[in-house]
PDB file of C-alpha atoms in Angstrom:
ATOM      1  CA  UNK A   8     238.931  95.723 199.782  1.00 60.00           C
ATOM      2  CA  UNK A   9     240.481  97.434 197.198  1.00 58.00           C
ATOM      3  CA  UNK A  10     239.418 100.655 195.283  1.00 58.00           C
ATOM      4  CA  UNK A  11     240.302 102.251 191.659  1.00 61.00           C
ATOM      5  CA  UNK A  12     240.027 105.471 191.244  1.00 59.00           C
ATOM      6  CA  UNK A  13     240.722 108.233 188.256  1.00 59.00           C
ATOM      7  CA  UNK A  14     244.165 110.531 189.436  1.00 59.00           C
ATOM      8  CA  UNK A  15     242.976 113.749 189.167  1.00 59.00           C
ATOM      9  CA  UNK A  16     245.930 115.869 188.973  1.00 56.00           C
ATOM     10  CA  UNK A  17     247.693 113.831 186.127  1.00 53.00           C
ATOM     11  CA  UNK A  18     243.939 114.521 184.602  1.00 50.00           C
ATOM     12  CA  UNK A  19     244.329 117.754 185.185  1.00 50.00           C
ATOM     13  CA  UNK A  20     247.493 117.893 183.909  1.00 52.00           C
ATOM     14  CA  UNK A  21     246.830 116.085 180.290  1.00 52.00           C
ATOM     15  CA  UNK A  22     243.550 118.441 180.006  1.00 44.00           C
ATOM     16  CA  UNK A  23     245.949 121.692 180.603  1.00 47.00           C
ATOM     17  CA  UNK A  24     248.857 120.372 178.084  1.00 59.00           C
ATOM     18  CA  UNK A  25     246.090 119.659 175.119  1.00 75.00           C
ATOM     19  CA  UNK A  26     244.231 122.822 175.805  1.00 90.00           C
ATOM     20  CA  UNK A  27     244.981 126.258 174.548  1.00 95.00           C
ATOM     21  CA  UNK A  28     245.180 128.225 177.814  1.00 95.00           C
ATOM     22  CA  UNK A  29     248.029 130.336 177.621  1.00 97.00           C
ATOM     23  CA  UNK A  30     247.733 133.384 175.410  1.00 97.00           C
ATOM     24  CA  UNK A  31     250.828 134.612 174.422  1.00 98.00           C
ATOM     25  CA  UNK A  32     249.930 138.353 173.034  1.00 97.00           C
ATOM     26  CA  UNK A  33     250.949 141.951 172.143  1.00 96.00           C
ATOM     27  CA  UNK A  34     249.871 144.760 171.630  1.00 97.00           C
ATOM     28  CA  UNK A  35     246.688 145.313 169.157  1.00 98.00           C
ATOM     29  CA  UNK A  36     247.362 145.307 165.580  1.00 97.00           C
ATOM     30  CA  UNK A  37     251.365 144.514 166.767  1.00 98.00           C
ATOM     31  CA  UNK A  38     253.784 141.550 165.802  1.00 98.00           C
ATOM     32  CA  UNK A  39     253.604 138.424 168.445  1.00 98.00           C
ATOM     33  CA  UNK A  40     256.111 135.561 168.500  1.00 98.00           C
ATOM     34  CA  UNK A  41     254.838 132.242 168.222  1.00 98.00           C
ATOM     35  CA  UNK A  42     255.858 128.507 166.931  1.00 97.00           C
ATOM     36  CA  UNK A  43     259.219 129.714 165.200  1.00 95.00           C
ATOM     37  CA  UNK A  44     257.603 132.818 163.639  1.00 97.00           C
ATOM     38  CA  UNK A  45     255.363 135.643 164.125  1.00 97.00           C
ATOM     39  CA  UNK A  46     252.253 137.030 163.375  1.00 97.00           C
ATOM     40  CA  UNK A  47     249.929 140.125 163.828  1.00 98.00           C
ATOM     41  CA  UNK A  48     245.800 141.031 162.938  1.00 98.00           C
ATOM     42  CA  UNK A  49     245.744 143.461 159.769  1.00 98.00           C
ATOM     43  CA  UNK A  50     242.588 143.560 160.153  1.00 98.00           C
ATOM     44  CA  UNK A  51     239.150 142.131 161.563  1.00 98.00           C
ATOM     45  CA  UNK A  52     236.237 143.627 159.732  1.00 97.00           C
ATOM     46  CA  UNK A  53     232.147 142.168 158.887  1.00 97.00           C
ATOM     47  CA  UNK A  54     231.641 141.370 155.517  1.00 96.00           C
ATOM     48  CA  UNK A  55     228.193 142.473 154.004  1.00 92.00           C
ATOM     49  CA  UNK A  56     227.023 141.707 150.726  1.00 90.00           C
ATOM     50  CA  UNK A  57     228.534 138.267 150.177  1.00 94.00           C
ATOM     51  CA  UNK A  58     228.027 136.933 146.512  1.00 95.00           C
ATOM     52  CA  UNK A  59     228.880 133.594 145.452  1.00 94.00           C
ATOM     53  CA  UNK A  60     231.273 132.962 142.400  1.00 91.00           C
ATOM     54  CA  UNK A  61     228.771 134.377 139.792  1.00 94.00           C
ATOM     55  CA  UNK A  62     227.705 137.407 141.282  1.00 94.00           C
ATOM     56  CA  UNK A  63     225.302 136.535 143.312  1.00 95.00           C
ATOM     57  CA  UNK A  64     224.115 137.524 146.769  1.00 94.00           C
ATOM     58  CA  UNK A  65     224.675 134.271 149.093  1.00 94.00           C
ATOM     59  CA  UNK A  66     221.508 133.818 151.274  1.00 91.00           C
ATOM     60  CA  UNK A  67     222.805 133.563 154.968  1.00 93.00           C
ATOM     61  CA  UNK A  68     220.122 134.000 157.981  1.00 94.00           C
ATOM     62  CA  UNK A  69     219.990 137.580 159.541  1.00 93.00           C
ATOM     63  CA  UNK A  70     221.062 135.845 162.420  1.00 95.00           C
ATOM     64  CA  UNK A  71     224.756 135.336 161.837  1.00 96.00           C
ATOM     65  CA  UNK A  72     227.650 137.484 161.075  1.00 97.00           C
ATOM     66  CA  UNK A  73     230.627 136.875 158.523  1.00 97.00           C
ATOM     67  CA  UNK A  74     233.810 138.328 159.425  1.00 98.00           C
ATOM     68  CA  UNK A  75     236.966 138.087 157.419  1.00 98.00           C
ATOM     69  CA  UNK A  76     240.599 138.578 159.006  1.00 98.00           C
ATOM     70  CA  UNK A  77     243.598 139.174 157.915  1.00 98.00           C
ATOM     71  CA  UNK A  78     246.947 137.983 159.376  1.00 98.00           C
ATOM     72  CA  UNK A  79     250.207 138.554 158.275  1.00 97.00           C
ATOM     73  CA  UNK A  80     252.541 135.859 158.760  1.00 97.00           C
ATOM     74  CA  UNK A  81     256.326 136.395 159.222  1.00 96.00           C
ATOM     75  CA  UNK A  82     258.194 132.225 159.398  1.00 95.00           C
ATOM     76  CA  UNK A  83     260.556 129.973 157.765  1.00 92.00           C
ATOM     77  CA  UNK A  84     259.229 127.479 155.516  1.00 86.00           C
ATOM     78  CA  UNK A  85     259.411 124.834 158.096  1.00 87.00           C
ATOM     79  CA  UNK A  86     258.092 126.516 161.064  1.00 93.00           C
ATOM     80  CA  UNK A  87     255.683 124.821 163.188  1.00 94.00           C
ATOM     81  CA  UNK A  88     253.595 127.488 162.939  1.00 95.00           C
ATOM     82  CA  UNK A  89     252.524 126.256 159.173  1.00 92.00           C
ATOM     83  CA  UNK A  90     250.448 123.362 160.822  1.00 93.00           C
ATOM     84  CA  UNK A  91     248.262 126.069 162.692  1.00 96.00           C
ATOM     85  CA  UNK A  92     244.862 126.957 163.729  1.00 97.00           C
ATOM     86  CA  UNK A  93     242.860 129.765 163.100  1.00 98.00           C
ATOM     87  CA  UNK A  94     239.655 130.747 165.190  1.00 98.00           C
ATOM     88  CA  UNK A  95     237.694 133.486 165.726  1.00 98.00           C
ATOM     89  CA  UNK A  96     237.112 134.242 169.524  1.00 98.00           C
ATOM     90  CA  UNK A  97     233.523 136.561 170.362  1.00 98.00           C
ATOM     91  CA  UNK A  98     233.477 138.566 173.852  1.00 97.00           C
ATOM     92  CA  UNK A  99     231.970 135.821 175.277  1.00 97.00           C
ATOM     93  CA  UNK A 100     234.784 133.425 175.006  1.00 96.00           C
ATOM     94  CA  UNK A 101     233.136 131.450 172.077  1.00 97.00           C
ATOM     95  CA  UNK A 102     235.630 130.381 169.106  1.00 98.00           C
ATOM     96  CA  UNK A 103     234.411 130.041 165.514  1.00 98.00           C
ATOM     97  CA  UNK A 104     236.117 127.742 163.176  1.00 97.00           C
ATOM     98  CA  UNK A 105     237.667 129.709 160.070  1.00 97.00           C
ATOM     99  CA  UNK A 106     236.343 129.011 156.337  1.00 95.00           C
ATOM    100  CA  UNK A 107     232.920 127.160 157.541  1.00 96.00           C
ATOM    101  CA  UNK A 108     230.936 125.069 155.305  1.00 94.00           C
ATOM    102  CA  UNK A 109     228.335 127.545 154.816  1.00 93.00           C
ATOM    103  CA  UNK A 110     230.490 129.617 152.880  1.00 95.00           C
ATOM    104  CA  UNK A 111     231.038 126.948 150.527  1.00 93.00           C
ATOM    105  CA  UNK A 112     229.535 129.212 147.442  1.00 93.00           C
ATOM    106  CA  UNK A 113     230.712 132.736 148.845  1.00 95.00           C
ATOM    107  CA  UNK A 114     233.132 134.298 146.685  1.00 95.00           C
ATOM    108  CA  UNK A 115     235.893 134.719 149.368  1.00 94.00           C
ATOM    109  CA  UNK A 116     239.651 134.014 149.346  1.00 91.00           C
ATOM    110  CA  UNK A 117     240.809 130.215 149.749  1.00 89.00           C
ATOM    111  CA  UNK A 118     242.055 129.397 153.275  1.00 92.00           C
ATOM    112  CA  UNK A 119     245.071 126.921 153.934  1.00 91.00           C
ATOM    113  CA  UNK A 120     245.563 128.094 157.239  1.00 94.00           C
ATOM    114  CA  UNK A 121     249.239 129.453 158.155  1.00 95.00           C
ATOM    115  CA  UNK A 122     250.697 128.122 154.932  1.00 93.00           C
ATOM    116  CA  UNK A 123     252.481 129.842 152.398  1.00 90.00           C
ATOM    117  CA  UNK A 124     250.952 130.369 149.291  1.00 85.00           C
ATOM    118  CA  UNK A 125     252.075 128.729 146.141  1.00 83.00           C
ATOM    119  CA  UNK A 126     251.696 132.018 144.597  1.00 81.00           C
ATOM    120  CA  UNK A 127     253.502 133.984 147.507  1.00 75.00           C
ATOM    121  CA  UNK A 128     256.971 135.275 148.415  1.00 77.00           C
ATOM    122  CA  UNK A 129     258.842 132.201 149.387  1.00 82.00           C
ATOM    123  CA  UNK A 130     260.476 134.433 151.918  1.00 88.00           C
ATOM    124  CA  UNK A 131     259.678 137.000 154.353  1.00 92.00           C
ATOM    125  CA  UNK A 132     256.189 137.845 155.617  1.00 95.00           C
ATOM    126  CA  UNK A 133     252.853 136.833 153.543  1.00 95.00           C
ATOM    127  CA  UNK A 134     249.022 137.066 154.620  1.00 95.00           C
ATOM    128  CA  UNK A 135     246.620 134.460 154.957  1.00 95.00           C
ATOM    129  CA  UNK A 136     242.856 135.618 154.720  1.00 96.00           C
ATOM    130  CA  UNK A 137     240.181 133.467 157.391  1.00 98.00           C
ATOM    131  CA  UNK A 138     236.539 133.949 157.168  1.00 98.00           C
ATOM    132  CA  UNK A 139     233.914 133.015 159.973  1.00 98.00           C
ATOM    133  CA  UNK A 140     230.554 133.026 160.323  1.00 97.00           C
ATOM    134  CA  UNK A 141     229.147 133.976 164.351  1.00 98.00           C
ATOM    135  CA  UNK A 142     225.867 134.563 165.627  1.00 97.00           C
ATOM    136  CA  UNK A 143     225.009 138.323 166.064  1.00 96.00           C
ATOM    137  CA  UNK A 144     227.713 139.147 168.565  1.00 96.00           C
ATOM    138  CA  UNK A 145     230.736 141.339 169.146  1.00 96.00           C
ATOM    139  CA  UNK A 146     234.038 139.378 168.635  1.00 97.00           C
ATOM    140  CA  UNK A 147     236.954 140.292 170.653  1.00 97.00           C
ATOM    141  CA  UNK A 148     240.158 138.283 168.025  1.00 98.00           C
ATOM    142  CA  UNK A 149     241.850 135.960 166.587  1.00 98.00           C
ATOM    143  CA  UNK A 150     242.853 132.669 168.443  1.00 98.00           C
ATOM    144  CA  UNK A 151     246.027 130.707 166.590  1.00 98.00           C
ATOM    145  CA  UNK A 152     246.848 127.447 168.136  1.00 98.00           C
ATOM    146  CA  UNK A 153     249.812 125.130 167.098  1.00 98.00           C
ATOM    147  CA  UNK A 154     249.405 121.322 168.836  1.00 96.00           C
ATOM    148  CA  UNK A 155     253.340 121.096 169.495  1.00 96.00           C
ATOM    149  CA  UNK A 156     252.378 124.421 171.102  1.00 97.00           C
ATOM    150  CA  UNK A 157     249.900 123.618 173.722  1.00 97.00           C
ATOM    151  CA  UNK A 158     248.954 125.269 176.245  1.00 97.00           C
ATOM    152  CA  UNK A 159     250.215 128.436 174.437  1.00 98.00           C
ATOM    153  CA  UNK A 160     248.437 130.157 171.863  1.00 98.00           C
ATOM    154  CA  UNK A 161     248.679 133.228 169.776  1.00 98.00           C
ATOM    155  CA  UNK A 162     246.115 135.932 170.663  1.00 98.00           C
ATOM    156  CA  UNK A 163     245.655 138.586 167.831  1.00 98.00           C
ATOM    157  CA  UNK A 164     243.800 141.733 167.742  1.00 98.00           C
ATOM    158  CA  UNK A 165     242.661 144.182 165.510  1.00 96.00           C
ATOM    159  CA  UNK A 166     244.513 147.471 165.237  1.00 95.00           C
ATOM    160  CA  UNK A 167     243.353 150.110 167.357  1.00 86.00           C
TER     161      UNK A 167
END
């Protein structure tokens, strides 16, 4: 009799080497290395009184949140760290994707992730503005994960 079975440790090990579970971090507010660049939190702040692109106030439940941060980005054109992702982490360990469909009207800045913008510096550091929408919690940062990268990720937060 013969029996297949699933190997658990090489399981284990694919689930750990696709998964962002290694924060790589610094101090709040502070520069962290990551994916052939660096990057710190500006700022993390709630956004109230959203308006769309005429002025108007965008209806949103009084259930969620919006939060906008900003990251300043310090890489080489071809960094890996251009092909990254941005998420916004709550104290409970919940990540929110950045620029949500719900925002889709809201007047807020255009998000292309760690990219450069066409209108930038084409050297030295730039920011990149993300915006999230949460249920009414307390968020804790900002999660930046890179797939060549994985396990490690960039944990950024706000300035003290």
């Amino acid at each position: 009799m013969a029996s297949v079975g699933y190997n658990i440790v090489d399981g284990y090990d694919k689930w750990h080497n696709l998964t962002p579970t290694e924060a790589v971090t610094g101090r709040p507010g502070e520069w962290v290395d990551f994916a052939d660049g660096r990057l710190r939190l500006q700022s993390l702040t709630e956004v109230e009184d959203l308006t769309d692109g005429t002025g108007q106030p965008v209806d949103l439940p009084a259930s969620v949140r919006v939060w906008r941060a900003v990251i300043e980005i310090d890489a080489p054109v071809d960094a890996s760290l251009e092909a990254c992702d941005i998420e916004l982490q709550d104290v409970r360990g919940d990540t929110y994707a950045a620029d949500p469909d719900e925002l889709a009207d809201a007047d807020i800045e255009p998000f292309y992730g760690c990219l450069r913008p066409f209108d930038g510096p084409e050297t030295g550091p730039f920011t990149v503005t993300a915006t999230f929408i949460t249920p009414r919690v307390a968020v804790k940062g900002i999660r930046v994960t890179v797939g060549t990268e994985l396990p490690r990720y960039a944990w950024l937060t706000p300035p003290a």
